[in-house]
Amino acid sequence: MNAVAIITARGGSKRIPGKNKKDFLGKPIICYSIEAALASGLFDEVMVSTDDEEIAQIAEKAGASVPFMRSEKTANDYATTDDVLLEVLEEYEKRGKTFIYMACIYPTAPFVTARKLQDAMQVLKENQADGVMPVVRFSFPPQRGMAIRNGRLDYCYPENAMKRSQDLEPMYHDCGQFYVYDVEKYRACRGDLPDGYFPIEVPETEVQDIDNLSDWKLAEIKYEMMEKSK
């Protein structure tokens, strides 16, 4: 297919130290992303972009490649994911390798599966899309959200306060798990896709932001639920 999976795994983590290599139900959490990418059969190369030697060793043991380490420029707190992906593509090009398709997979995304990656890639190819993103529906309509102002609750959108939930347009948010791209289109706009993303929808039971230790425990519970449902 001429595709690369790039797993972005910086060593530094402020809220959960060592987050990308922390044990998640028996193995480093990054291993789940690597294993899903390998199992999908989509990629000529599954690589990890990291500045951390221990992460690199874990990645290689799990079957990924680490052909080069991340630069200082893309390993600081201000580098964006796009900065990292563009650097990886440029480094591969210096080595004589180019790709038609690319997946960016986050290292703390145990809910990524081979099937989800395959579905996203199929949507990308069938629609000749710039990119595809997994999304999850908000369980409560944001149009009826409230803010605390001067100690009191105010509707952010008063015109929706009395509307039924089923009469409001469903809204979704990024799962924060992975993205797939047409590389040529991605590089042309440096990640700022002019035509946006096509979606694949993921159930709420398979989505969990992991920003603190409480999130971590919730993710483990949801993951075990997902595995039992298979």
JSON list of C-alpha atoms in Angstrom, two decimals:
[
{"chain": "A", "resi": 1, "resn": "MET", "atom": "CA", "xyz": [0.00, 0.00, 0.00]},
{"chain": "A", "resi": 2, "resn": "ASN", "atom": "CA", "xyz": [3.01, 2.30, 0.48]},
{"chain": "A", "resi": 3, "resn": "ALA", "atom": "CA", "xyz": [1.92, 3.62, 3.86]},
{"chain": "A", "resi": 4, "resn": "VAL", "atom": "CA", "xyz": [3.64, 4.50, 7.11]},
{"chain": "A", "resi": 5, "resn": "ALA", "atom": "CA", "xyz": [2.29, 4.51, 10.66]},
{"chain": "A", "resi": 6, "resn": "ILE", "atom": "CA", "xyz": [3.91, 7.17, 12.83]},
{"chain": "A", "resi": 7, "resn": "ILE", "atom": "CA", "xyz": [3.46, 6.79, 16.59]},
{"chain": "A", "resi": 8, "resn": "THR", "atom": "CA", "xyz": [4.34, 10.05, 18.31]},
{"chain": "A", "resi": 9, "resn": "ALA", "atom": "CA", "xyz": [5.87, 9.27, 21.72]},
{"chain": "A", "resi": 10, "resn": "ARG", "atom": "CA", "xyz": [7.78, 12.09, 23.36]},
{"chain": "A", "resi": 11, "resn": "GLY", "atom": "CA", "xyz": [9.61, 11.21, 26.57]},
{"chain": "A", "resi": 12, "resn": "GLY", "atom": "CA", "xyz": [8.48, 14.19, 28.63]},
{"chain": "A", "resi": 13, "resn": "SER", "atom": "CA", "xyz": [5.09, 14.13, 30.35]},
{"chain": "A", "resi": 14, "resn": "LYS", "atom": "CA", "xyz": [4.12, 16.57, 33.07]},
{"chain": "A", "resi": 15, "resn": "ARG", "atom": "CA", "xyz": [0.77, 15.28, 34.35]},
{"chain": "A", "resi": 16, "resn": "ILE", "atom": "CA", "xyz": [1.57, 11.55, 34.27]},
{"chain": "A", "resi": 17, "resn": "PRO", "atom": "CA", "xyz": [5.37, 11.03, 34.39]},
{"chain": "A", "resi": 18, "resn": "GLY", "atom": "CA", "xyz": [6.55, 8.39, 31.93]},
{"chain": "A", "resi": 19, "resn": "LYS", "atom": "CA", "xyz": [3.02, 8.22, 30.51]},
{"chain": "A", "resi": 20, "resn": "ASN", "atom": "CA", "xyz": [3.93, 6.74, 27.12]},
{"chain": "A", "resi": 21, "resn": "LYS", "atom": "CA", "xyz": [5.73, 3.77, 28.68]},
{"chain": "A", "resi": 22, "resn": "LYS", "atom": "CA", "xyz": [3.61, 3.32, 31.82]},
{"chain": "A", "resi": 23, "resn": "ASP", "atom": "CA", "xyz": [2.10, -0.12, 32.42]},
{"chain": "A", "resi": 24, "resn": "PHE", "atom": "CA", "xyz": [-1.48, -0.45, 31.16]},
{"chain": "A", "resi": 25, "resn": "LEU", "atom": "CA", "xyz": [-3.05, -3.79, 32.11]},
{"chain": "A", "resi": 26, "resn": "GLY", "atom": "CA", "xyz": [0.21, -5.67, 31.95]},
{"chain": "A", "resi": 27, "resn": "LYS", "atom": "CA", "xyz": [2.31, -3.96, 29.28]},
{"chain": "A", "resi": 28, "resn": "PRO", "atom": "CA", "xyz": [3.55, -0.49, 28.31]},
{"chain": "A", "resi": 29, "resn": "ILE", "atom": "CA", "xyz": [0.64, 1.51, 26.94]},
{"chain": "A", "resi": 30, "resn": "ILE", "atom": "CA", "xyz": [2.50, 2.36, 23.72]},
{"chain": "A", "resi": 31, "resn": "CYS", "atom": "CA", "xyz": [2.50, -1.34, 22.81]},
{"chain": "A", "resi": 32, "resn": "TYR", "atom": "CA", "xyz": [-1.24, -1.25, 22.11]},
{"chain": "A", "resi": 33, "resn": "SER", "atom": "CA", "xyz": [-0.79, 1.34, 19.35]},
{"chain": "A", "resi": 34, "resn": "ILE", "atom": "CA", "xyz": [2.12, -0.57, 17.85]},
{"chain": "A", "resi": 35, "resn": "GLU", "atom": "CA", "xyz": [0.29, -3.89, 17.91]},
{"chain": "A", "resi": 36, "resn": "ALA", "atom": "CA", "xyz": [-2.84, -2.42, 16.29]},
{"chain": "A", "resi": 37, "resn": "ALA", "atom": "CA", "xyz": [-0.80, -0.87, 13.49]},
{"chain": "A", "resi": 38, "resn": "LEU", "atom": "CA", "xyz": [1.08, -4.09, 12.83]},
{"chain": "A", "resi": 39, "resn": "ALA", "atom": "CA", "xyz": [-2.06, -6.23, 12.96]},
{"chain": "A", "resi": 40, "resn": "SER", "atom": "CA", "xyz": [-3.86, -3.98, 10.46]},
{"chain": "A", "resi": 41, "resn": "GLY", "atom": "CA", "xyz": [-1.57, -5.10, 7.63]},
{"chain": "A", "resi": 42, "resn": "LEU", "atom": "CA", "xyz": [-1.81, -1.60, 6.16]},
{"chain": "A", "resi": 43, "resn": "PHE", "atom": "CA", "xyz": [1.70, -0.30, 6.66]},
{"chain": "A", "resi": 44, "resn": "ASP", "atom": "CA", "xyz": [5.06, -0.87, 5.03]},
{"chain": "A", "resi": 45, "resn": "GLU", "atom": "CA", "xyz": [6.60, 0.61, 8.15]},
{"chain": "A", "resi": 46, "resn": "VAL", "atom": "CA", "xyz": [5.35, 1.12, 11.71]},
{"chain": "A", "resi": 47, "resn": "MET", "atom": "CA", "xyz": [7.71, 3.61, 13.32]},
{"chain": "A", "resi": 48, "resn": "VAL", "atom": "CA", "xyz": [7.93, 5.46, 16.61]},
{"chain": "A", "resi": 49, "resn": "SER", "atom": "CA", "xyz": [9.08, 9.07, 16.75]},
{"chain": "A", "resi": 50, "resn": "THR", "atom": "CA", "xyz": [10.65, 9.61, 20.17]},
{"chain": "A", "resi": 51, "resn": "ASP", "atom": "CA", "xyz": [13.45, 11.39, 21.98]},
{"chain": "A", "resi": 52, "resn": "ASP", "atom": "CA", "xyz": [13.52, 8.78, 24.77]},
{"chain": "A", "resi": 53, "resn": "GLU", "atom": "CA", "xyz": [15.89, 5.82, 24.60]},
{"chain": "A", "resi": 54, "resn": "GLU", "atom": "CA", "xyz": [13.74, 3.63, 26.85]},
{"chain": "A", "resi": 55, "resn": "ILE", "atom": "CA", "xyz": [10.66, 4.26, 24.71]},
{"chain": "A", "resi": 56, "resn": "ALA", "atom": "CA", "xyz": [12.75, 3.40, 21.65]},
{"chain": "A", "resi": 57, "resn": "GLN", "atom": "CA", "xyz": [13.78, 0.08, 23.21]},
{"chain": "A", "resi": 58, "resn": "ILE", "atom": "CA", "xyz": [10.19, -0.77, 24.17]},
{"chain": "A", "resi": 59, "resn": "ALA", "atom": "CA", "xyz": [9.01, 0.12, 20.66]},
{"chain": "A", "resi": 60, "resn": "GLU", "atom": "CA", "xyz": [11.58, -2.05, 18.93]},
{"chain": "A", "resi": 61, "resn": "LYS", "atom": "CA", "xyz": [10.85, -4.97, 21.25]},
{"chain": "A", "resi": 62, "resn": "ALA", "atom": "CA", "xyz": [7.14, -4.64, 20.33]},
{"chain": "A", "resi": 63, "resn": "GLY", "atom": "CA", "xyz": [7.96, -4.81, 16.62]},
{"chain": "A", "resi": 64, "resn": "ALA", "atom": "CA", "xyz": [8.12, -1.14, 15.60]},
{"chain": "A", "resi": 65, "resn": "SER", "atom": "CA", "xyz": [11.12, 0.58, 14.06]},
{"chain": "A", "resi": 66, "resn": "VAL", "atom": "CA", "xyz": [12.95, 3.63, 15.37]},
{"chain": "A", "resi": 67, "resn": "PRO", "atom": "CA", "xyz": [15.08, 4.59, 12.36]},
{"chain": "A", "resi": 68, "resn": "PHE", "atom": "CA", "xyz": [16.03, 7.97, 13.85]},
{"chain": "A", "resi": 69, "resn": "MET", "atom": "CA", "xyz": [15.44, 9.88, 17.06]},
{"chain": "A", "resi": 70, "resn": "ARG", "atom": "CA", "xyz": [13.28, 12.95, 17.30]},
{"chain": "A", "resi": 71, "resn": "SER", "atom": "CA", "xyz": [15.12, 16.26, 17.15]},
{"chain": "A", "resi": 72, "resn": "GLU", "atom": "CA", "xyz": [15.30, 18.69, 20.07]},
{"chain": "A", "resi": 73, "resn": "LYS", "atom": "CA", "xyz": [13.16, 21.10, 18.06]},
{"chain": "A", "resi": 74, "resn": "THR", "atom": "CA", "xyz": [10.20, 18.70, 17.97]},
{"chain": "A", "resi": 75, "resn": "ALA", "atom": "CA", "xyz": [10.73, 17.28, 21.47]},
{"chain": "A", "resi": 76, "resn": "ASN", "atom": "CA", "xyz": [9.90, 20.45, 23.42]},
{"chain": "A", "resi": 77, "resn": "ASP", "atom": "CA", "xyz": [6.60, 21.45, 25.01]},
{"chain": "A", "resi": 78, "resn": "TYR", "atom": "CA", "xyz": [5.68, 23.76, 22.13]},
{"chain": "A", "resi": 79, "resn": "ALA", "atom": "CA", "xyz": [6.13, 21.45, 19.14]},
{"chain": "A", "resi": 80, "resn": "THR", "atom": "CA", "xyz": [2.89, 20.40, 17.49]},
{"chain": "A", "resi": 81, "resn": "THR", "atom": "CA", "xyz": [1.95, 17.00, 16.17]},
{"chain": "A", "resi": 82, "resn": "ASP", "atom": "CA", "xyz": [2.19, 18.46, 12.66]},
{"chain": "A", "resi": 83, "resn": "ASP", "atom": "CA", "xyz": [5.78, 19.53, 13.38]},
{"chain": "A", "resi": 84, "resn": "VAL", "atom": "CA", "xyz": [6.61, 15.95, 14.35]},
{"chain": "A", "resi": 85, "resn": "LEU", "atom": "CA", "xyz": [4.90, 14.34, 11.34]},
{"chain": "A", "resi": 86, "resn": "LEU", "atom": "CA", "xyz": [6.49, 16.71, 8.85]},
{"chain": "A", "resi": 87, "resn": "GLU", "atom": "CA", "xyz": [9.91, 16.10, 10.37]},
{"chain": "A", "resi": 88, "resn": "VAL", "atom": "CA", "xyz": [9.43, 12.33, 10.08]},
{"chain": "A", "resi": 89, "resn": "LEU", "atom": "CA", "xyz": [8.36, 12.55, 6.43]},
{"chain": "A", "resi": 90, "resn": "GLU", "atom": "CA", "xyz": [11.32, 14.80, 5.62]},
{"chain": "A", "resi": 91, "resn": "GLU", "atom": "CA", "xyz": [13.76, 12.46, 7.37]},
{"chain": "A", "resi": 92, "resn": "TYR", "atom": "CA", "xyz": [12.43, 9.49, 5.42]},
{"chain": "A", "resi": 93, "resn": "GLU", "atom": "CA", "xyz": [12.72, 11.44, 2.19]},
{"chain": "A", "resi": 94, "resn": "LYS", "atom": "CA", "xyz": [16.41, 12.11, 2.95]},
{"chain": "A", "resi": 95, "resn": "ARG", "atom": "CA", "xyz": [16.81, 8.35, 3.17]},
{"chain": "A", "resi": 96, "resn": "GLY", "atom": "CA", "xyz": [15.10, 7.83, -0.17]},
{"chain": "A", "resi": 97, "resn": "LYS", "atom": "CA", "xyz": [11.72, 6.72, 1.20]},
{"chain": "A", "resi": 98, "resn": "THR", "atom": "CA", "xyz": [8.37, 8.32, 0.38]},
{"chain": "A", "resi": 99, "resn": "PHE", "atom": "CA", "xyz": [4.84, 7.23, 1.20]},
{"chain": "A", "resi": 100, "resn": "ILE", "atom": "CA", "xyz": [1.40, 7.69, -0.32]},
{"chain": "A", "resi": 101, "resn": "TYR", "atom": "CA", "xyz": [-0.56, 7.26, 2.91]},
{"chain": "A", "resi": 102, "resn": "MET", "atom": "CA", "xyz": [0.22, 7.98, 6.55]},
{"chain": "A", "resi": 103, "resn": "ALA", "atom": "CA", "xyz": [-1.37, 7.27, 9.92]},
{"chain": "A", "resi": 104, "resn": "CYS", "atom": "CA", "xyz": [-0.57, 9.31, 12.98]},
{"chain": "A", "resi": 105, "resn": "ILE", "atom": "CA", "xyz": [-1.28, 7.17, 16.03]},
{"chain": "A", "resi": 106, "resn": "TYR", "atom": "CA", "xyz": [-1.02, 8.44, 19.58]},
{"chain": "A", "resi": 107, "resn": "PRO", "atom": "CA", "xyz": [0.98, 6.30, 22.03]},
{"chain": "A", "resi": 108, "resn": "THR", "atom": "CA", "xyz": [-1.63, 6.45, 24.81]},
{"chain": "A", "resi": 109, "resn": "ALA", "atom": "CA", "xyz": [-4.52, 5.15, 22.72]},
{"chain": "A", "resi": 110, "resn": "PRO", "atom": "CA", "xyz": [-5.20, 1.54, 23.73]},
{"chain": "A", "resi": 111, "resn": "PHE", "atom": "CA", "xyz": [-8.63, 1.68, 22.05]},
{"chain": "A", "resi": 112, "resn": "VAL", "atom": "CA", "xyz": [-7.07, 1.87, 18.60]},
{"chain": "A", "resi": 113, "resn": "THR", "atom": "CA", "xyz": [-7.65, -1.43, 16.83]},
{"chain": "A", "resi": 114, "resn": "ALA", "atom": "CA", "xyz": [-6.56, -2.90, 13.52]},
{"chain": "A", "resi": 115, "resn": "ARG", "atom": "CA", "xyz": [-10.19, -2.77, 12.35]},
{"chain": "A", "resi": 116, "resn": "LYS", "atom": "CA", "xyz": [-10.55, 0.94, 13.11]},
{"chain": "A", "resi": 117, "resn": "LEU", "atom": "CA", "xyz": [-7.38, 1.70, 11.18]},
{"chain": "A", "resi": 118, "resn": "GLN", "atom": "CA", "xyz": [-8.59, -0.42, 8.25]},
{"chain": "A", "resi": 119, "resn": "ASP", "atom": "CA", "xyz": [-11.99, 1.30, 8.25]},
{"chain": "A", "resi": 120, "resn": "ALA", "atom": "CA", "xyz": [-10.38, 4.74, 8.32]},
{"chain": "A", "resi": 121, "resn": "MET", "atom": "CA", "xyz": [-8.02, 3.90, 5.48]},
{"chain": "A", "resi": 122, "resn": "GLN", "atom": "CA", "xyz": [-10.92, 2.56, 3.42]},
{"chain": "A", "resi": 123, "resn": "VAL", "atom": "CA", "xyz": [-12.85, 5.82, 3.91]},
{"chain": "A", "resi": 124, "resn": "LEU", "atom": "CA", "xyz": [-9.74, 7.80, 2.96]},
{"chain": "A", "resi": 125, "resn": "LYS", "atom": "CA", "xyz": [-9.21, 5.89, -0.28]},
{"chain": "A", "resi": 126, "resn": "GLU", "atom": "CA", "xyz": [-12.85, 5.59, -1.34]},
{"chain": "A", "resi": 127, "resn": "ASN", "atom": "CA", "xyz": [-13.45, 9.32, -0.91]},
{"chain": "A", "resi": 128, "resn": "GLN", "atom": "CA", "xyz": [-10.01, 10.46, -2.09]},
{"chain": "A", "resi": 129, "resn": "ALA", "atom": "CA", "xyz": [-10.02, 12.43, 1.16]},
{"chain": "A", "resi": 130, "resn": "ASP", "atom": "CA", "xyz": [-7.27, 14.57, 2.64]},
{"chain": "A", "resi": 131, "resn": "GLY", "atom": "CA", "xyz": [-7.70, 12.97, 6.05]},
{"chain": "A", "resi": 132, "resn": "VAL", "atom": "CA", "xyz": [-9.92, 10.79, 8.22]},
{"chain": "A", "resi": 133, "resn": "MET", "atom": "CA", "xyz": [-10.52, 11.22, 11.96]},
{"chain": "A", "resi": 134, "resn": "PRO", "atom": "CA", "xyz": [-12.33, 8.96, 14.47]},
{"chain": "A", "resi": 135, "resn": "VAL", "atom": "CA", "xyz": [-14.95, 10.92, 16.40]},
{"chain": "A", "resi": 136, "resn": "VAL", "atom": "CA", "xyz": [-17.36, 10.28, 19.27]},
{"chain": "A", "resi": 137, "resn": "ARG", "atom": "CA", "xyz": [-20.78, 11.83, 19.78]},
{"chain": "A", "resi": 138, "resn": "PHE", "atom": "CA", "xyz": [-21.28, 14.09, 22.80]},
{"chain": "A", "resi": 139, "resn": "SER", "atom": "CA", "xyz": [-23.52, 12.24, 25.25]},
{"chain": "A", "resi": 140, "resn": "PHE", "atom": "CA", "xyz": [-25.18, 15.53, 26.29]},
{"chain": "A", "resi": 141, "resn": "PRO", "atom": "CA", "xyz": [-25.93, 18.22, 23.68]},
{"chain": "A", "resi": 142, "resn": "PRO", "atom": "CA", "xyz": [-23.36, 21.04, 23.99]},
{"chain": "A", "resi": 143, "resn": "GLN", "atom": "CA", "xyz": [-26.00, 23.45, 22.63]},
{"chain": "A", "resi": 144, "resn": "ARG", "atom": "CA", "xyz": [-27.66, 23.26, 26.05]},
{"chain": "A", "resi": 145, "resn": "GLY", "atom": "CA", "xyz": [-24.45, 23.81, 27.98]},
{"chain": "A", "resi": 146, "resn": "MET", "atom": "CA", "xyz": [-24.17, 26.34, 30.82]},
{"chain": "A", "resi": 147, "resn": "ALA", "atom": "CA", "xyz": [-21.46, 28.59, 32.18]},
{"chain": "A", "resi": 148, "resn": "ILE", "atom": "CA", "xyz": [-20.96, 29.95, 35.70]},
{"chain": "A", "resi": 149, "resn": "ARG", "atom": "CA", "xyz": [-21.13, 33.74, 35.52]},
{"chain": "A", "resi": 150, "resn": "ASN", "atom": "CA", "xyz": [-21.07, 35.93, 38.62]},
{"chain": "A", "resi": 151, "resn": "GLY", "atom": "CA", "xyz": [-21.78, 32.87, 40.73]},
{"chain": "A", "resi": 152, "resn": "ARG", "atom": "CA", "xyz": [-24.85, 31.81, 38.77]},
{"chain": "A", "resi": 153, "resn": "LEU", "atom": "CA", "xyz": [-25.58, 29.39, 35.96]},
{"chain": "A", "resi": 154, "resn": "ASP", "atom": "CA", "xyz": [-26.28, 30.92, 32.56]},
{"chain": "A", "resi": 155, "resn": "TYR", "atom": "CA", "xyz": [-27.13, 29.06, 29.38]},
{"chain": "A", "resi": 156, "resn": "CYS", "atom": "CA", "xyz": [-24.43, 29.65, 26.78]},
{"chain": "A", "resi": 157, "resn": "TYR", "atom": "CA", "xyz": [-27.09, 29.44, 24.07]},
{"chain": "A", "resi": 158, "resn": "PRO", "atom": "CA", "xyz": [-30.39, 30.55, 25.66]},
{"chain": "A", "resi": 159, "resn": "GLU", "atom": "CA", "xyz": [-32.28, 29.91, 22.43]},
{"chain": "A", "resi": 160, "resn": "ASN", "atom": "CA", "xyz": [-31.70, 26.18, 22.95]},
{"chain": "A", "resi": 161, "resn": "ALA", "atom": "CA", "xyz": [-32.58, 26.03, 26.66]},
{"chain": "A", "resi": 162, "resn": "MET", "atom": "CA", "xyz": [-36.08, 24.60, 26.17]},
{"chain": "A", "resi": 163, "resn": "LYS", "atom": "CA", "xyz": [-35.42, 22.55, 23.04]},
{"chain": "A", "resi": 164, "resn": "ARG", "atom": "CA", "xyz": [-35.62, 18.77, 23.22]},
{"chain": "A", "resi": 165, "resn": "SER", "atom": "CA", "xyz": [-32.28, 16.96, 22.93]},
{"chain": "A", "resi": 166, "resn": "GLN", "atom": "CA", "xyz": [-33.54, 14.99, 19.92]},
{"chain": "A", "resi": 167, "resn": "ASP", "atom": "CA", "xyz": [-34.32, 18.24, 18.09]},
{"chain": "A", "resi": 168, "resn": "LEU", "atom": "CA", "xyz": [-30.74, 19.47, 18.30]},
{"chain": "A", "resi": 169, "resn": "GLU", "atom": "CA", "xyz": [-28.11, 18.56, 15.73]},
{"chain": "A", "resi": 170, "resn": "PRO", "atom": "CA", "xyz": [-25.79, 15.80, 17.02]},
{"chain": "A", "resi": 171, "resn": "MET", "atom": "CA", "xyz": [-22.29, 17.08, 17.74]},
{"chain": "A", "resi": 172, "resn": "TYR", "atom": "CA", "xyz": [-19.03, 15.14, 17.85]},
{"chain": "A", "resi": 173, "resn": "HIS", "atom": "CA", "xyz": [-15.48, 15.56, 19.08]},
{"chain": "A", "resi": 174, "resn": "ASP", "atom": "CA", "xyz": [-12.10, 14.12, 18.18]},
{"chain": "A", "resi": 175, "resn": "CYS", "atom": "CA", "xyz": [-11.38, 10.80, 19.93]},
{"chain": "A", "resi": 176, "resn": "GLY", "atom": "CA", "xyz": [-7.71, 11.74, 20.28]},
{"chain": "A", "resi": 177, "resn": "GLN", "atom": "CA", "xyz": [-6.58, 8.32, 19.04]},
{"chain": "A", "resi": 178, "resn": "PHE", "atom": "CA", "xyz": [-5.31, 8.48, 15.45]},
{"chain": "A", "resi": 179, "resn": "TYR", "atom": "CA", "xyz": [-5.64, 10.15, 12.03]},
{"chain": "A", "resi": 180, "resn": "VAL", "atom": "CA", "xyz": [-4.98, 8.88, 8.52]},
{"chain": "A", "resi": 181, "resn": "TYR", "atom": "CA", "xyz": [-3.82, 11.09, 5.68]},
{"chain": "A", "resi": 182, "resn": "ASP", "atom": "CA", "xyz": [-3.02, 11.33, 2.02]},
{"chain": "A", "resi": 183, "resn": "VAL", "atom": "CA", "xyz": [0.64, 12.31, 2.37]},
{"chain": "A", "resi": 184, "resn": "GLU", "atom": "CA", "xyz": [0.87, 14.54, -0.69]},
{"chain": "A", "resi": 185, "resn": "LYS", "atom": "CA", "xyz": [-2.21, 16.53, 0.33]},
{"chain": "A", "resi": 186, "resn": "TYR", "atom": "CA", "xyz": [-1.05, 16.69, 3.94]},
{"chain": "A", "resi": 187, "resn": "ARG", "atom": "CA", "xyz": [2.38, 18.04, 3.05]},
{"chain": "A", "resi": 188, "resn": "ALA", "atom": "CA", "xyz": [0.95, 20.56, 0.58]},
{"chain": "A", "resi": 189, "resn": "CYS", "atom": "CA", "xyz": [-0.96, 22.31, 3.38]},
{"chain": "A", "resi": 190, "resn": "ARG", "atom": "CA", "xyz": [1.41, 21.32, 6.19]},
{"chain": "A", "resi": 191, "resn": "GLY", "atom": "CA", "xyz": [-1.38, 19.62, 8.08]},
{"chain": "A", "resi": 192, "resn": "ASP", "atom": "CA", "xyz": [-3.97, 22.41, 7.86]},
{"chain": "A", "resi": 193, "resn": "LEU", "atom": "CA", "xyz": [-6.40, 20.45, 5.69]},
{"chain": "A", "resi": 194, "resn": "PRO", "atom": "CA", "xyz": [-8.48, 22.91, 3.63]},
{"chain": "A", "resi": 195, "resn": "ASP", "atom": "CA", "xyz": [-11.29, 20.42, 3.03]},
{"chain": "A", "resi": 196, "resn": "GLY", "atom": "CA", "xyz": [-11.28, 19.05, 6.57]},
{"chain": "A", "resi": 197, "resn": "TYR", "atom": "CA", "xyz": [-11.61, 15.41, 7.64]},
{"chain": "A", "resi": 198, "resn": "PHE", "atom": "CA", "xyz": [-13.98, 12.59, 6.87]},
{"chain": "A", "resi": 199, "resn": "PRO", "atom": "CA", "xyz": [-15.24, 10.89, 10.06]},
{"chain": "A", "resi": 200, "resn": "ILE", "atom": "CA", "xyz": [-15.54, 7.38, 11.38]},
{"chain": "A", "resi": 201, "resn": "GLU", "atom": "CA", "xyz": [-17.73, 7.18, 14.48]},
{"chain": "A", "resi": 202, "resn": "VAL", "atom": "CA", "xyz": [-16.52, 5.38, 17.61]},
{"chain": "A", "resi": 203, "resn": "PRO", "atom": "CA", "xyz": [-18.73, 4.43, 20.60]},
{"chain": "A", "resi": 204, "resn": "GLU", "atom": "CA", "xyz": [-18.27, 6.35, 23.83]},
{"chain": "A", "resi": 205, "resn": "THR", "atom": "CA", "xyz": [-17.28, 3.14, 25.61]},
{"chain": "A", "resi": 206, "resn": "GLU", "atom": "CA", "xyz": [-14.12, 3.03, 23.48]},
{"chain": "A", "resi": 207, "resn": "VAL", "atom": "CA", "xyz": [-12.98, 6.60, 24.05]},
{"chain": "A", "resi": 208, "resn": "GLN", "atom": "CA", "xyz": [-11.14, 8.03, 27.05]},
{"chain": "A", "resi": 209, "resn": "ASP", "atom": "CA", "xyz": [-8.84, 11.03, 27.36]},
{"chain": "A", "resi": 210, "resn": "ILE", "atom": "CA", "xyz": [-5.96, 10.10, 29.66]},
{"chain": "A", "resi": 211, "resn": "ASP", "atom": "CA", "xyz": [-4.74, 13.25, 31.38]},
{"chain": "A", "resi": 212, "resn": "ASN", "atom": "CA", "xyz": [-4.51, 12.07, 35.00]},
{"chain": "A", "resi": 213, "resn": "LEU", "atom": "CA", "xyz": [-4.47, 8.87, 37.05]},
{"chain": "A", "resi": 214, "resn": "SER", "atom": "CA", "xyz": [-8.27, 8.81, 37.40]},
{"chain": "A", "resi": 215, "resn": "ASP", "atom": "CA", "xyz": [-8.54, 8.89, 33.61]},
{"chain": "A", "resi": 216, "resn": "TRP", "atom": "CA", "xyz": [-6.02, 6.05, 33.49]},
{"chain": "A", "resi": 217, "resn": "LYS", "atom": "CA", "xyz": [-8.17, 3.82, 35.71]},
{"chain": "A", "resi": 218, "resn": "LEU", "atom": "CA", "xyz": [-11.30, 4.65, 33.68]},
{"chain": "A", "resi": 219, "resn": "ALA", "atom": "CA", "xyz": [-9.43, 3.74, 30.50]},
{"chain": "A", "resi": 220, "resn": "GLU", "atom": "CA", "xyz": [-8.44, 0.37, 31.96]},
{"chain": "A", "resi": 221, "resn": "ILE", "atom": "CA", "xyz": [-12.06, -0.34, 32.93]},
{"chain": "A", "resi": 222, "resn": "LYS", "atom": "CA", "xyz": [-13.35, 0.64, 29.48]},
{"chain": "A", "resi": 223, "resn": "TYR", "atom": "CA", "xyz": [-10.65, -1.38, 27.76]},
{"chain": "A", "resi": 224, "resn": "GLU", "atom": "CA", "xyz": [-11.55, -4.51, 29.71]},
{"chain": "A", "resi": 225, "resn": "MET", "atom": "CA", "xyz": [-15.22, -3.93, 28.78]},
{"chain": "A", "resi": 226, "resn": "MET", "atom": "CA", "xyz": [-14.25, -3.62, 25.13]},
{"chain": "A", "resi": 227, "resn": "GLU", "atom": "CA", "xyz": [-12.27, -6.85, 25.24]},
{"chain": "A", "resi": 228, "resn": "LYS", "atom": "CA", "xyz": [-15.10, -8.75, 26.94]},
{"chain": "A", "resi": 229, "resn": "SER", "atom": "CA", "xyz": [-17.58, -7.59, 24.28]},
{"chain": "A", "resi": 230, "resn": "LYS", "atom": "CA", "xyz": [-15.54, -9.09, 21.42]}
]
